[in-house]
Amino acid sequence: MINHPSYAVEPWAVRETGLDLDTLAQSESVLALSNGHIGWRGNLDEGEPHGLPGSYLNGVHEVHSLPYAEAGYGYPESGQTVVNVANGKIIRLLVDDEPFDLRYGELHSHERVLDLRAGVLHRTCEWTSPSGRRVKVRSSRLVSLTQRAVAAVTYEVEPQGCEVRVVLQSELVANEELPRVVGDPRVAKTLQSPLESLEHAAEGNRLRLLHRTRNSGLRVAAAAGHTVVGPEGTRLSSESSEDVARLTVTSVLRDGQRLTMEKLVAYGWSAMRSLPGLRDQVDAALAGASGGAWQGLAAEQRAYLDAFWARADVEIDGDERIQQAVRFALFHVLQAGARAEQRALPAKGLTGSGYDGHAFWDTESFVLPLLTYSEPSAVRDALSWRRSTLPAARARATQLGLRGAAFPWRTIDGAECSAYWPAGSAAFHVNADIAEAVVRYVSATGDTAFDRDCGLELLVETARMWRSLGHHDHHGRFHIDGVTGPDEYTAVKDDNTYTNLMAAANLRAAADAAARYPDRATELGLDEEETASWRDAADAMYVPYNSELRVHEQHEGFTRLEHWDFDGTRPDQYPLLLHFPYFDLYRKQVIKQADLVLAMYTRGEYFDAEHKARNFTYYESLTVRDSSLSASCQAVMAAEIGHLRLAYEYLVEAALTDLEDLARNTRDGLHLASLAGTWTALVAGFGGMRPRGDTLAFTPKLPERFRRLAFRLQTRGRRLLIEIEHCAATYTLLEGAPLSLWHYDSSVTVATNAPQRLRIDPQPRLLQPSQPPGRAPLGHDAGTGAVTEVEGPAA
Ligand code: BGC
């Protein structure tokens, strides 16, 4: 955890005003740039020092065998790991033959700024070399949101009060050596030299490297083009070898003179395309971008982001830190999804190699809700990616003796990569999470073409899986036994409430969709008997309940298990998964992350207000939040129930997870689910937004700390602005045809010329529920301006 305020609090930027080599890896994740296709970590231009070098292309991975001490039938045999592609960021500098390396000489100033409106990372520093030559270096970097295959860097060096001989080496470097980390299961497997060279070239100021991943056989191309401006006598030469292509520029700079370089980098990869095809692809991408070069790309980037902020911005009056954090979160979630175009959205986006670059349910349950209301085309693409993996999911279902499709717990290309069955394949709820994302997207956009051509098949195949996984007992009740819900400290249990309620919704949604498109349903082999069996199962879905305690059970029998010994657990023993055997966690009442509480959000209609409050208090006392996916869900339910202060505290925790490195593993990549959860905590928490039919319902209420919360949304082709103050909310239609919304129990119609301002009743004060000892949320003292440390890292 970072113990000093490392980033200045500003509304539209993340500014690092010094360089701390101990937290370099964390800042590389925070300052990462991506468009969902290309991912560049915020590594220093000169490549070293680094925390974790990272240049990724969505989908480029290597396969490796998954060894088991005791193998079993159906265990996945092959794992997948994201690999570094050629690093195109590198521009090394030599000052009078001495490498510009910040570990040597004297660093006078160093500033990096991630500009959230421009989509550019700027760096400025002044440094004196060990032999006393002082230079100023400025660079800017972007990964284009408009030209998917392109990234760019500008670099400028200027002597300060002296004459220097400078050398710039602009490189493409493949197979960079990676630091080895052992002992944390959440870190990526380190594969050294995963790429084998196919071709390399350096022609004038153009560089190109083509490689192939050794086992997965993917072809990867990187090319760079340069424009150099320097004083007379500036010379260029280039060379290439298997893993390095380099342009070298030498120049002598007098005081007041500058050497500048613009570098465009293009990437491409394919499992199928030929070598010449791929070569042409990156050359064409460079040619397409080189017209206006940096200026043009930067202008396009700004315009793209202006349009995004106009439909997605969130404003907070009264809390500058959360204001910055939510924009930072929105920016990174956009970066992850914007141009992923039918590839997975990994849990870390393309900001690091944590979790091996795998995508989980994080995508559909945490990231896609935000994108649904801000960048819906990214949601359509992400769900189309899921659909493209149906063959693998069907094969997995067959292998498990099930019908339909069993989507993987973790994957890059669609195959199950989880070697740990209890918290992997048994977490079947991912099927229902995907179905829920389909329903949400269709309801928010009215995209009937997607509904018919893509959504229906996802709903049908997931519903088939549920029907074959569960069974009716002799009373007719439908059970789903032996599965794992969201809480990974509980595994392979009967009737997980979240899973059952989500499966019921999945079954009903599939039957409804089949009725909307009968012809297409027939093509998928459906008949009325099958859809009737889905409705029967959904109607008969069993939900475990403890009538003595009057709380719903997380799974059948949960409330009778022994309680975890929280008093005997030391602060440094969190996260529990790194200090206690799963055997023990599984048989006690201790919860890693919101599970029943999440069910009360996503399937809120099933629970009445009284049960929501009682269940929340019960599970709150057991939830340790060893997963960063928890705080935002708890924030939403705390707000709904009326624990506004607690909701705010959870919001703070979700919002600062990466900026403050709360889980102490931001080095491996950002926690996208938690970033997206920041938006959810605000919009679904304090805004109380829930889909209702084809429109939206709001139950706004503000925490004491905020004076005003405003957010913009896109739904059904309209743009909306919702502004919440303590005693009233204003609904404004910014664009589109009139729309009916719900404000608490009143239906209101908004039109572009008629905003609606509606009263919010004062909230009753409730007794705050408590957490396990030492596990109060991070924001606990936030009202006083201080941030308490959480006791231990989360996963
Ligand atoms: C959480 C999962 C999550 C995964 C990836 C785990 O620690 O328990 O719910 O999907 O991390 O973020």
PDB file of C-alpha atoms in Angstrom, residues 266-387:
ATOM      1  CA  ALA A 266       1.430  -0.232 -35.504  1.00  0.00           C
ATOM      2  CA  TYR A 267       0.535  -3.702 -34.290  1.00  0.00           C
ATOM      3  CA  GLY A 268      -1.311  -6.644 -35.749  1.00  0.00           C
ATOM      4  CA  TRP A 269      -1.732 -10.301 -34.962  1.00  0.00           C
ATOM      5  CA  SER A 270      -3.503 -13.292 -36.376  1.00  0.00           C
ATOM      6  CA  ALA A 271      -3.798 -17.027 -35.980  1.00  0.00           C
ATOM      7  CA  MET A 272      -4.627 -17.396 -39.650  1.00  0.00           C
ATOM      8  CA  ARG A 273      -3.297 -14.556 -41.760  1.00  0.00           C
ATOM      9  CA  SER A 274      -0.127 -15.157 -43.777  1.00  0.00           C
ATOM     10  CA  LEU A 275       3.165 -13.469 -43.038  1.00  0.00           C
ATOM     11  CA  PRO A 276       2.907 -11.110 -46.060  1.00  0.00           C
ATOM     12  CA  GLY A 277      -0.699 -10.372 -45.079  1.00  0.00           C
ATOM     13  CA  LEU A 278       0.316  -9.341 -41.594  1.00  0.00           C
ATOM     14  CA  ARG A 279       3.294  -7.351 -42.827  1.00  0.00           C
ATOM     15  CA  ASP A 280       1.046  -5.396 -45.178  1.00  0.00           C
ATOM     16  CA  GLN A 281      -1.461  -4.866 -42.383  1.00  0.00           C
ATOM     17  CA  VAL A 282       0.970  -3.066 -40.079  1.00  0.00           C
ATOM     18  CA  ASP A 283       2.511  -1.113 -42.957  1.00  0.00           C
ATOM     19  CA  ALA A 284      -0.964   0.021 -43.978  1.00  0.00           C
ATOM     20  CA  ALA A 285      -1.808   1.021 -40.409  1.00  0.00           C
ATOM     21  CA  LEU A 286       1.331   3.153 -40.286  1.00  0.00           C
ATOM     22  CA  ALA A 287       0.558   4.724 -43.638  1.00  0.00           C
ATOM     23  CA  GLY A 288      -3.009   5.450 -42.538  1.00  0.00           C
ATOM     24  CA  ALA A 289      -1.839   7.227 -39.412  1.00  0.00           C
ATOM     25  CA  SER A 290       1.221   9.001 -40.719  1.00  0.00           C
ATOM     26  CA  GLY A 291      -0.658  11.719 -42.650  1.00  0.00           C
ATOM     27  CA  GLY A 292      -1.157  14.084 -39.724  1.00  0.00           C
ATOM     28  CA  ALA A 293       1.065  11.982 -37.452  1.00  0.00           C
ATOM     29  CA  TRP A 294       1.008  12.979 -33.787  1.00  0.00           C
ATOM     30  CA  GLN A 295      -1.065  16.146 -34.159  1.00  0.00           C
ATOM     31  CA  GLY A 296      -3.756  14.350 -36.082  1.00  0.00           C
ATOM     32  CA  LEU A 297      -3.895  11.389 -33.734  1.00  0.00           C
ATOM     33  CA  ALA A 298      -4.003  13.660 -30.689  1.00  0.00           C
ATOM     34  CA  ALA A 299      -6.842  15.722 -32.184  1.00  0.00           C
ATOM     35  CA  GLU A 300      -8.862  12.587 -33.001  1.00  0.00           C
ATOM     36  CA  GLN A 301      -8.215  11.249 -29.520  1.00  0.00           C
ATOM     37  CA  ARG A 302      -9.505  14.425 -27.921  1.00  0.00           C
ATOM     38  CA  ALA A 303     -12.629  14.476 -30.073  1.00  0.00           C
ATOM     39  CA  TYR A 304     -13.353  10.832 -29.279  1.00  0.00           C
ATOM     40  CA  LEU A 305     -13.024  11.490 -25.550  1.00  0.00           C
ATOM     41  CA  ASP A 306     -15.045  14.723 -25.667  1.00  0.00           C
ATOM     42  CA  ALA A 307     -17.913  12.695 -27.111  1.00  0.00           C
ATOM     43  CA  PHE A 308     -17.460  10.024 -24.450  1.00  0.00           C
ATOM     44  CA  TRP A 309     -17.472  12.478 -21.551  1.00  0.00           C
ATOM     45  CA  ALA A 310     -20.528  14.228 -22.978  1.00  0.00           C
ATOM     46  CA  ARG A 311     -22.509  11.027 -22.549  1.00  0.00           C
ATOM     47  CA  ALA A 312     -20.782   9.444 -19.545  1.00  0.00           C
ATOM     48  CA  ASP A 313     -19.287  12.009 -17.187  1.00  0.00           C
ATOM     49  CA  VAL A 314     -19.975  11.893 -13.468  1.00  0.00           C
ATOM     50  CA  GLU A 315     -19.676  15.074 -11.399  1.00  0.00           C
ATOM     51  CA  ILE A 316     -19.368  15.234  -7.649  1.00  0.00           C
ATOM     52  CA  ASP A 317     -19.524  18.448  -5.658  1.00  0.00           C
ATOM     53  CA  GLY A 318     -18.002  18.190  -2.217  1.00  0.00           C
ATOM     54  CA  ASP A 319     -15.452  15.423  -2.718  1.00  0.00           C
ATOM     55  CA  GLU A 320     -12.535  16.138  -5.024  1.00  0.00           C
ATOM     56  CA  ARG A 321     -10.800  12.855  -4.423  1.00  0.00           C
ATOM     57  CA  ILE A 322     -13.791  10.771  -5.434  1.00  0.00           C
ATOM     58  CA  GLN A 323     -14.379  13.118  -8.362  1.00  0.00           C
ATOM     59  CA  GLN A 324     -10.916  12.333  -9.674  1.00  0.00           C
ATOM     60  CA  ALA A 325     -11.242   8.640  -8.887  1.00  0.00           C
ATOM     61  CA  VAL A 326     -14.498   8.167 -10.751  1.00  0.00           C
ATOM     62  CA  ARG A 327     -13.176   9.872 -13.884  1.00  0.00           C
ATOM     63  CA  PHE A 328     -10.004   7.803 -13.656  1.00  0.00           C
ATOM     64  CA  ALA A 329     -12.223   4.734 -13.370  1.00  0.00           C
ATOM     65  CA  LEU A 330     -14.404   5.681 -16.327  1.00  0.00           C
ATOM     66  CA  PHE A 331     -11.339   6.409 -18.438  1.00  0.00           C
ATOM     67  CA  HIS A 332      -9.753   3.041 -17.760  1.00  0.00           C
ATOM     68  CA  VAL A 333     -12.948   1.101 -18.269  1.00  0.00           C
ATOM     69  CA  LEU A 334     -13.439   2.871 -21.581  1.00  0.00           C
ATOM     70  CA  GLN A 335      -9.838   2.091 -22.530  1.00  0.00           C
ATOM     71  CA  ALA A 336     -10.422  -1.584 -21.783  1.00  0.00           C
ATOM     72  CA  GLY A 337     -13.554  -1.896 -23.839  1.00  0.00           C
ATOM     73  CA  ALA A 338     -13.460   0.768 -26.551  1.00  0.00           C
ATOM     74  CA  ARG A 339     -11.760  -1.169 -29.321  1.00  0.00           C
ATOM     75  CA  ALA A 340     -11.597  -4.715 -27.927  1.00  0.00           C
ATOM     76  CA  GLU A 341     -13.808  -5.667 -30.862  1.00  0.00           C
ATOM     77  CA  GLN A 342     -14.829  -9.231 -30.205  1.00  0.00           C
ATOM     78  CA  ARG A 343     -12.041 -10.160 -27.859  1.00  0.00           C
ATOM     79  CA  ALA A 344     -12.214 -10.730 -24.125  1.00  0.00           C
ATOM     80  CA  LEU A 345     -12.102  -7.915 -21.573  1.00  0.00           C
ATOM     81  CA  PRO A 346      -9.595  -9.282 -19.056  1.00  0.00           C
ATOM     82  CA  ALA A 347      -9.964  -8.627 -15.311  1.00  0.00           C
ATOM     83  CA  LYS A 348      -6.955  -6.294 -15.546  1.00  0.00           C
ATOM     84  CA  GLY A 349      -7.824  -4.930 -18.976  1.00  0.00           C
ATOM     85  CA  LEU A 350      -4.543  -4.606 -20.867  1.00  0.00           C
ATOM     86  CA  THR A 351      -2.798  -2.865 -17.980  1.00  0.00           C
ATOM     87  CA  GLY A 352      -0.832  -5.796 -16.578  1.00  0.00           C
ATOM     88  CA  SER A 353      -0.393  -9.519 -16.691  1.00  0.00           C
ATOM     89  CA  GLY A 354      -2.107 -10.325 -13.376  1.00  0.00           C
ATOM     90  CA  TYR A 355      -4.407 -13.353 -13.423  1.00  0.00           C
ATOM     91  CA  ASP A 356      -2.509 -14.372 -16.590  1.00  0.00           C
ATOM     92  CA  GLY A 357      -4.552 -11.898 -18.605  1.00  0.00           C
ATOM     93  CA  HIS A 358      -7.727 -13.916 -18.081  1.00  0.00           C
ATOM     94  CA  ALA A 359     -11.287 -12.680 -18.338  1.00  0.00           C
ATOM     95  CA  PHE A 360     -13.741 -13.725 -15.611  1.00  0.00           C
ATOM     96  CA  TRP A 361     -17.352 -12.889 -14.703  1.00  0.00           C
ATOM     97  CA  ASP A 362     -15.890  -9.484 -13.817  1.00  0.00           C
ATOM     98  CA  THR A 363     -16.590  -8.520 -17.432  1.00  0.00           C
ATOM     99  CA  GLU A 364     -20.320  -9.158 -17.577  1.00  0.00           C
ATOM    100  CA  SER A 365     -21.211  -8.395 -13.963  1.00  0.00           C
ATOM    101  CA  PHE A 366     -19.046  -5.373 -13.247  1.00  0.00           C
ATOM    102  CA  VAL A 367     -17.573  -3.806 -16.391  1.00  0.00           C
ATOM    103  CA  LEU A 368     -20.416  -4.171 -18.877  1.00  0.00           C
ATOM    104  CA  PRO A 369     -23.057  -2.415 -16.746  1.00  0.00           C
ATOM    105  CA  LEU A 370     -21.085   0.830 -16.983  1.00  0.00           C
ATOM    106  CA  LEU A 371     -20.393   0.397 -20.693  1.00  0.00           C
ATOM    107  CA  THR A 372     -24.037  -0.460 -21.392  1.00  0.00           C
ATOM    108  CA  TYR A 373     -25.035   3.092 -20.450  1.00  0.00           C
ATOM    109  CA  SER A 374     -21.970   4.871 -21.878  1.00  0.00           C
ATOM    110  CA  GLU A 375     -20.404   2.899 -24.744  1.00  0.00           C
ATOM    111  CA  PRO A 376     -22.972   0.289 -25.756  1.00  0.00           C
ATOM    112  CA  SER A 377     -21.158  -0.790 -28.905  1.00  0.00           C
ATOM    113  CA  ALA A 378     -18.370  -2.116 -26.680  1.00  0.00           C
ATOM    114  CA  VAL A 379     -20.950  -4.257 -24.881  1.00  0.00           C
ATOM    115  CA  ARG A 380     -22.301  -5.620 -28.136  1.00  0.00           C
ATOM    116  CA  ASP A 381     -18.740  -6.546 -29.102  1.00  0.00           C
ATOM    117  CA  ALA A 382     -17.904  -8.120 -25.759  1.00  0.00           C
ATOM    118  CA  LEU A 383     -21.029 -10.271 -25.859  1.00  0.00           C
ATOM    119  CA  SER A 384     -20.352 -11.163 -29.479  1.00  0.00           C
ATOM    120  CA  TRP A 385     -16.960 -12.379 -28.290  1.00  0.00           C
ATOM    121  CA  ARG A 386     -18.701 -14.614 -25.748  1.00  0.00           C
ATOM    122  CA  ARG A 387     -20.884 -15.942 -28.506  1.00  0.00           C
TER     123      ARG A 387
END
